[in-house]
Backbone as numpy.savetxt, mean C-alpha at the origin, in Angstrom:
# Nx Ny Nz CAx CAy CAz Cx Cy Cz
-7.99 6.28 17.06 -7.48 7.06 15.95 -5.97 7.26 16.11
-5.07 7.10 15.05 -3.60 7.22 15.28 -3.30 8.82 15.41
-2.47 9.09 16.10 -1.96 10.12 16.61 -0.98 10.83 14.83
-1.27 11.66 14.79 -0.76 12.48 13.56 1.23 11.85 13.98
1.51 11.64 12.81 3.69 10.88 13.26 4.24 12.86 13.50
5.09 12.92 14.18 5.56 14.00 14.17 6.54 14.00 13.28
6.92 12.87 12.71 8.57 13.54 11.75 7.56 14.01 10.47
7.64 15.02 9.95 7.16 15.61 8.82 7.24 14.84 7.62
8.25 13.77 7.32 8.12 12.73 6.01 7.19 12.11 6.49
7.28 11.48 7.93 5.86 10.28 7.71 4.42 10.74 7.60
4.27 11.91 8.65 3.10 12.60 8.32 2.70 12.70 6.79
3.40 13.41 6.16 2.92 13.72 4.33 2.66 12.56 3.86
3.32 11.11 3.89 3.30 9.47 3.42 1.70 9.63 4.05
2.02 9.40 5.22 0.43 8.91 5.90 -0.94 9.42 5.66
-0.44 10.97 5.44 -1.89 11.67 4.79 -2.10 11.23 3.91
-1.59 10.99 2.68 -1.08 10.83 1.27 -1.93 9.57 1.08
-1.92 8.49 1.92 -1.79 7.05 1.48 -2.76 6.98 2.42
-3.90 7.68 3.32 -4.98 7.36 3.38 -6.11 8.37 2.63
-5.51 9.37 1.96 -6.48 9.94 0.71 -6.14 9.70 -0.62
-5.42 8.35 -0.75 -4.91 8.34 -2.45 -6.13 8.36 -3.07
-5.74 8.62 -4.14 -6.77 8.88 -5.40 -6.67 8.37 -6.62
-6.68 8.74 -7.65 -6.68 8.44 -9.05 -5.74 9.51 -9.41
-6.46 10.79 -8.98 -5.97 12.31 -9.33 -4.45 12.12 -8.76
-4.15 11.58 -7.74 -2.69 11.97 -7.55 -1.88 11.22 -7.75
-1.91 9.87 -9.16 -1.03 9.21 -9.67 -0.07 10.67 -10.29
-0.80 11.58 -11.03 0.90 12.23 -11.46 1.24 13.01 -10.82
0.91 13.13 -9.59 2.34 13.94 -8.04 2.97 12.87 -7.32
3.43 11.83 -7.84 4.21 10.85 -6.82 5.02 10.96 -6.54
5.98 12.28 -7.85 7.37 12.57 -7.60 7.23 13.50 -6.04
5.94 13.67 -5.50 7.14 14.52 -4.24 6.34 14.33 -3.32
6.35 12.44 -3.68 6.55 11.45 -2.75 7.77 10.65 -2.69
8.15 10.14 -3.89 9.07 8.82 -3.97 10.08 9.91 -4.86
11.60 8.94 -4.70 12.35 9.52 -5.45 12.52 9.02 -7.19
12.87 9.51 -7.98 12.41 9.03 -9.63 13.44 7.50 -9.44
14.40 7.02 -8.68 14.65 5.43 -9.17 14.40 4.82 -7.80
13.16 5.49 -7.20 12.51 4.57 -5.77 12.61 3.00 -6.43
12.27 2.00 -5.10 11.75 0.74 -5.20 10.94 0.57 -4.84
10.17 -0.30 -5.23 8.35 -0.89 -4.52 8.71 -2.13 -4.85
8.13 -3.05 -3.91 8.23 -4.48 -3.87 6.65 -4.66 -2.78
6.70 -5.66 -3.05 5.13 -6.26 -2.44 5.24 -7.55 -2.73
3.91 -8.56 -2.00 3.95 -10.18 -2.82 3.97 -9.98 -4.26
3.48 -8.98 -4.84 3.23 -8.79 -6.64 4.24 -8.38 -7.55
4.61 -7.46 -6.54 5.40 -6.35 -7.38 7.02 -6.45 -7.17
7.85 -6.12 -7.92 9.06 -5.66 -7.86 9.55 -4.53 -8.81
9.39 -3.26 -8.73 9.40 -2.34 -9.48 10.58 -1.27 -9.16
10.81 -0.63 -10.13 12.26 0.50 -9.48 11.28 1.47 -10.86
11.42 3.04 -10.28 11.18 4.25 -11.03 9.90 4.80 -10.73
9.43 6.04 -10.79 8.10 6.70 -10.69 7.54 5.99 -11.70
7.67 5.78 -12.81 6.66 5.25 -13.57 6.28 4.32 -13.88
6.96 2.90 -13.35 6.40 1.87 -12.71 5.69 1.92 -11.36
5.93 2.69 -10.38 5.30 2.70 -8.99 3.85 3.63 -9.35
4.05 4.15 -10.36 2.54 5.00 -10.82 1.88 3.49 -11.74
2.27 2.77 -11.82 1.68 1.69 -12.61 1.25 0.89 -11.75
1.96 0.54 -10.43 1.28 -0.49 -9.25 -0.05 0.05 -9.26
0.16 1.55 -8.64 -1.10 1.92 -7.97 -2.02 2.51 -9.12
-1.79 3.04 -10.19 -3.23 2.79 -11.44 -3.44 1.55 -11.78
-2.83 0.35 -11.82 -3.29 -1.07 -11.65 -4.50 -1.07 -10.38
-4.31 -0.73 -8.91 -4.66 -0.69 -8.05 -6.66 -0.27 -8.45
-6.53 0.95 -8.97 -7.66 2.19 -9.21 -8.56 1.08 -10.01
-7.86 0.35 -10.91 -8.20 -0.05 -11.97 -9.10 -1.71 -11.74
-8.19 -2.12 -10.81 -9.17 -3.60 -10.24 -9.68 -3.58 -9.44
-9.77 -2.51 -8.50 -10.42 -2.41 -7.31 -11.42 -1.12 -7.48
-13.14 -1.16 -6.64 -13.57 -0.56 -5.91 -13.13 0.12 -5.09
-13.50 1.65 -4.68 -13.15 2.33 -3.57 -11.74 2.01 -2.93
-10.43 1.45 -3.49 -9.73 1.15 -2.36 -9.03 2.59 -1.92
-8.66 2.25 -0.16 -8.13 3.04 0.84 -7.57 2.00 1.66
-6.40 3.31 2.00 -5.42 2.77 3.10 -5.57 3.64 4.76
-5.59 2.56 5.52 -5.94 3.20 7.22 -4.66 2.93 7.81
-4.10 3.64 8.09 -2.79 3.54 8.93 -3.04 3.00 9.97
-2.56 2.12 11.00 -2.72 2.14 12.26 -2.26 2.21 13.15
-0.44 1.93 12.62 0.60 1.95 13.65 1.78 2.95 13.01
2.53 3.53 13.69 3.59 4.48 12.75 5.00 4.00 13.51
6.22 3.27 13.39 7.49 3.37 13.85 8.29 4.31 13.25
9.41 4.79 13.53 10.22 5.52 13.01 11.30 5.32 13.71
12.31 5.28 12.82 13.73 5.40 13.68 14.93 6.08 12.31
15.08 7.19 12.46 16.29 7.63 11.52 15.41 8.03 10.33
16.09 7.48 9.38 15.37 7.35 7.86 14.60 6.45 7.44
14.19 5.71 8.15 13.49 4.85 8.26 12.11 4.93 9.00
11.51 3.94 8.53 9.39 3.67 9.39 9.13 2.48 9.08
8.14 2.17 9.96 7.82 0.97 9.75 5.58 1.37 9.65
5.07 1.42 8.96 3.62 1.25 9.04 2.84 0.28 8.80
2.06 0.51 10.18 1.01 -0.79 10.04 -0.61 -0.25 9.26
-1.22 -1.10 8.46 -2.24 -0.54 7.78 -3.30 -1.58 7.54
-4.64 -0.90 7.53 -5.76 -1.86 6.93 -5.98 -1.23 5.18
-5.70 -2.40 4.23 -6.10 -1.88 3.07 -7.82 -2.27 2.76
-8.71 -1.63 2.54 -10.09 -1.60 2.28 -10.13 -1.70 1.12
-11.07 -2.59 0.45 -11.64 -2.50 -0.65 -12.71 -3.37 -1.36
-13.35 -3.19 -2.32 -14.48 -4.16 -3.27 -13.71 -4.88 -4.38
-13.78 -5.82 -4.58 -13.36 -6.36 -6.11 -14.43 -5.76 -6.95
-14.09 -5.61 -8.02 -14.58 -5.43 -9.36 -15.61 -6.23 -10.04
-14.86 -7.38 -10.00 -15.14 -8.84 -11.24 -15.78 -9.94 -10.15
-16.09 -9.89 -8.63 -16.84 -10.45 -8.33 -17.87 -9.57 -6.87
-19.05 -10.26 -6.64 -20.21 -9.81 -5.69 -19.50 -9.66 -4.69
-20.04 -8.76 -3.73 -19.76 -9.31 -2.30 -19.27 -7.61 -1.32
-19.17 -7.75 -0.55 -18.83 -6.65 0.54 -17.45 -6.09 0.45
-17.21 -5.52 1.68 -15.93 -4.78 1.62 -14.69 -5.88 2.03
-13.69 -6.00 1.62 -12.81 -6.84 1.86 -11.46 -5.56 3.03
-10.72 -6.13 4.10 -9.78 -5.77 4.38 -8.36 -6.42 4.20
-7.37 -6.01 4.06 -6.03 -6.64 3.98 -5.92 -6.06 5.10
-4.64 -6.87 6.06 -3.87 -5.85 6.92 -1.95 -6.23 6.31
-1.96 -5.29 6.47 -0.13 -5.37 6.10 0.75 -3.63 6.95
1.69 -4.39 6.26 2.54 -3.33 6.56 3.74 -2.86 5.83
4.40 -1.88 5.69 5.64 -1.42 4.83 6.42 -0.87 5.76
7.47 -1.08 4.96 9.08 -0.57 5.46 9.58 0.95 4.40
9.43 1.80 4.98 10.07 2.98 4.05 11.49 3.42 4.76
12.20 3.96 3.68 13.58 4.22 3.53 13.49 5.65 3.09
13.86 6.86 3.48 13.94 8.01 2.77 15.51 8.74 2.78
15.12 9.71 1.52 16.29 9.55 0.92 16.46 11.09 1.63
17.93 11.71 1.14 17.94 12.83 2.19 17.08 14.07 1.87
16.49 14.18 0.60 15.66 14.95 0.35 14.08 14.90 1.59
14.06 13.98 2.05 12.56 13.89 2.45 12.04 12.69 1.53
11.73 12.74 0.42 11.01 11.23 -0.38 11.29 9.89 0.01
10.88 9.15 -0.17 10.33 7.70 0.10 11.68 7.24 -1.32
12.60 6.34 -1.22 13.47 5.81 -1.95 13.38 4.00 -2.08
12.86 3.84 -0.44 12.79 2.17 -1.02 11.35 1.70 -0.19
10.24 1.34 -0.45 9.07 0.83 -0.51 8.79 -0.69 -0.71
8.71 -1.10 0.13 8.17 -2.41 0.49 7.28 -2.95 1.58
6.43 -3.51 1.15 4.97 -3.57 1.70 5.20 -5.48 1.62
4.54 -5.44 3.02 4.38 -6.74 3.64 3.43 -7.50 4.34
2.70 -8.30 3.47 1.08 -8.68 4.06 0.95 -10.21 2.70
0.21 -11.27 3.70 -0.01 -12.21 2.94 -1.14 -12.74 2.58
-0.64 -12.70 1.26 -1.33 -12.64 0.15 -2.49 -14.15 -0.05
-1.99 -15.25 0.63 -2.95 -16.74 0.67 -4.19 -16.03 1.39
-3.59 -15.59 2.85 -4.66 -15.34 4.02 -5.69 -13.85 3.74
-4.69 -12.87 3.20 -5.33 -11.60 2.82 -6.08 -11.35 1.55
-5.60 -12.16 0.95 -6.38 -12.42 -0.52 -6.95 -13.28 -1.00
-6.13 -14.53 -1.69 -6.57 -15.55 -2.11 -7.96 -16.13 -1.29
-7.97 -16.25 -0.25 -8.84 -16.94 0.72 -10.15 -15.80 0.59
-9.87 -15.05 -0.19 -11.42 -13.92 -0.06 -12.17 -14.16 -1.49
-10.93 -14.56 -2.28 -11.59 -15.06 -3.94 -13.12 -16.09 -3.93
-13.83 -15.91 -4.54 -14.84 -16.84 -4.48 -14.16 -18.47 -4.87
-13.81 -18.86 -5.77 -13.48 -20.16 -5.90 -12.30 -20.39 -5.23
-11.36 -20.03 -5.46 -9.81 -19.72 -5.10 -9.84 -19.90 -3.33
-10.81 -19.43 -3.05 -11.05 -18.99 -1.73 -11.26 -20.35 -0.92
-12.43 -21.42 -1.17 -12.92 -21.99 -0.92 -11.43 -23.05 -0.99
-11.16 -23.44 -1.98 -9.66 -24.15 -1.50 -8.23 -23.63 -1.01
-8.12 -22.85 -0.86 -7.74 -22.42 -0.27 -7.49 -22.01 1.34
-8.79 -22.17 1.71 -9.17 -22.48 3.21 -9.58 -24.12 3.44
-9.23 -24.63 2.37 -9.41 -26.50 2.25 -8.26 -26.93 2.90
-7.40 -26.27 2.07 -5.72 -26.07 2.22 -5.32 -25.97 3.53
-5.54 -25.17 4.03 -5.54 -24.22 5.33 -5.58 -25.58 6.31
């Protein structure tokens, strides 16, 4: 089990982002700052109300998903987290799927999260779990 982060921003991120919800798409503001960035293999977004759009996209194609922290860096204003993302697809059969990735947060001097970018690949963590997609994909491989 990871040890609770002692700097008080990462702690609140980390609680936060292994009980997200549905319900707390409209408190993000005091998480992120209103012209944060999020970037991912998918995404490239700037503002709360695109980064409330990643993750109700998220609610929206996925089963049950959750995030498990596993590793916490910190240095300054900065972190580095390592994470298992859990979840079911929607639109096809089958068990629980994991991603593992990780993000880089930037906070701003308030305490909030200002630049967000998440790093995990997307052939090996995803594609390769698709039923058809999957199968060539590990052809590929």
């Amino acid at each position: 089990m990871l040890k609770p982060p002692v700097d008080p921003r990462v702690r609140r991120v980390v609680e936060r982002f292994e009980s997200i919800s549905p319900a707390d798409l409209d408190r993000l503001d005091d998480l992120y700052t209103p012209d944060a960035r999020f970037k991912d293999p998918f995404n490239d977004v700037q503002g709360l109300l695109a980064i409330r759009g990643v993750f109700a996209h998220m609610f929206v194609a996925l089963d049950n998903p959750r995030f498990v922290v596993r590793e916490v860096l910190v240095d300054g204003d900065g972190c580095f987290l390592t994470w298992d993302f859990l979840f079911r697809f929607r639109r096809f059969a089958g068990g629980e799927q994991t991603v593992h990735g990780g993000s880089h947060l930037r906070f701003a001097a308030d305490g909030r999260i200002e630049m967000h970018r998440d790093y995990w690949d997307a052939a090996e963590e995803l594609y390769e779990k698709l039923p058809a997609v999957g199968a060539l994909m590990r052809w590929l491989k």
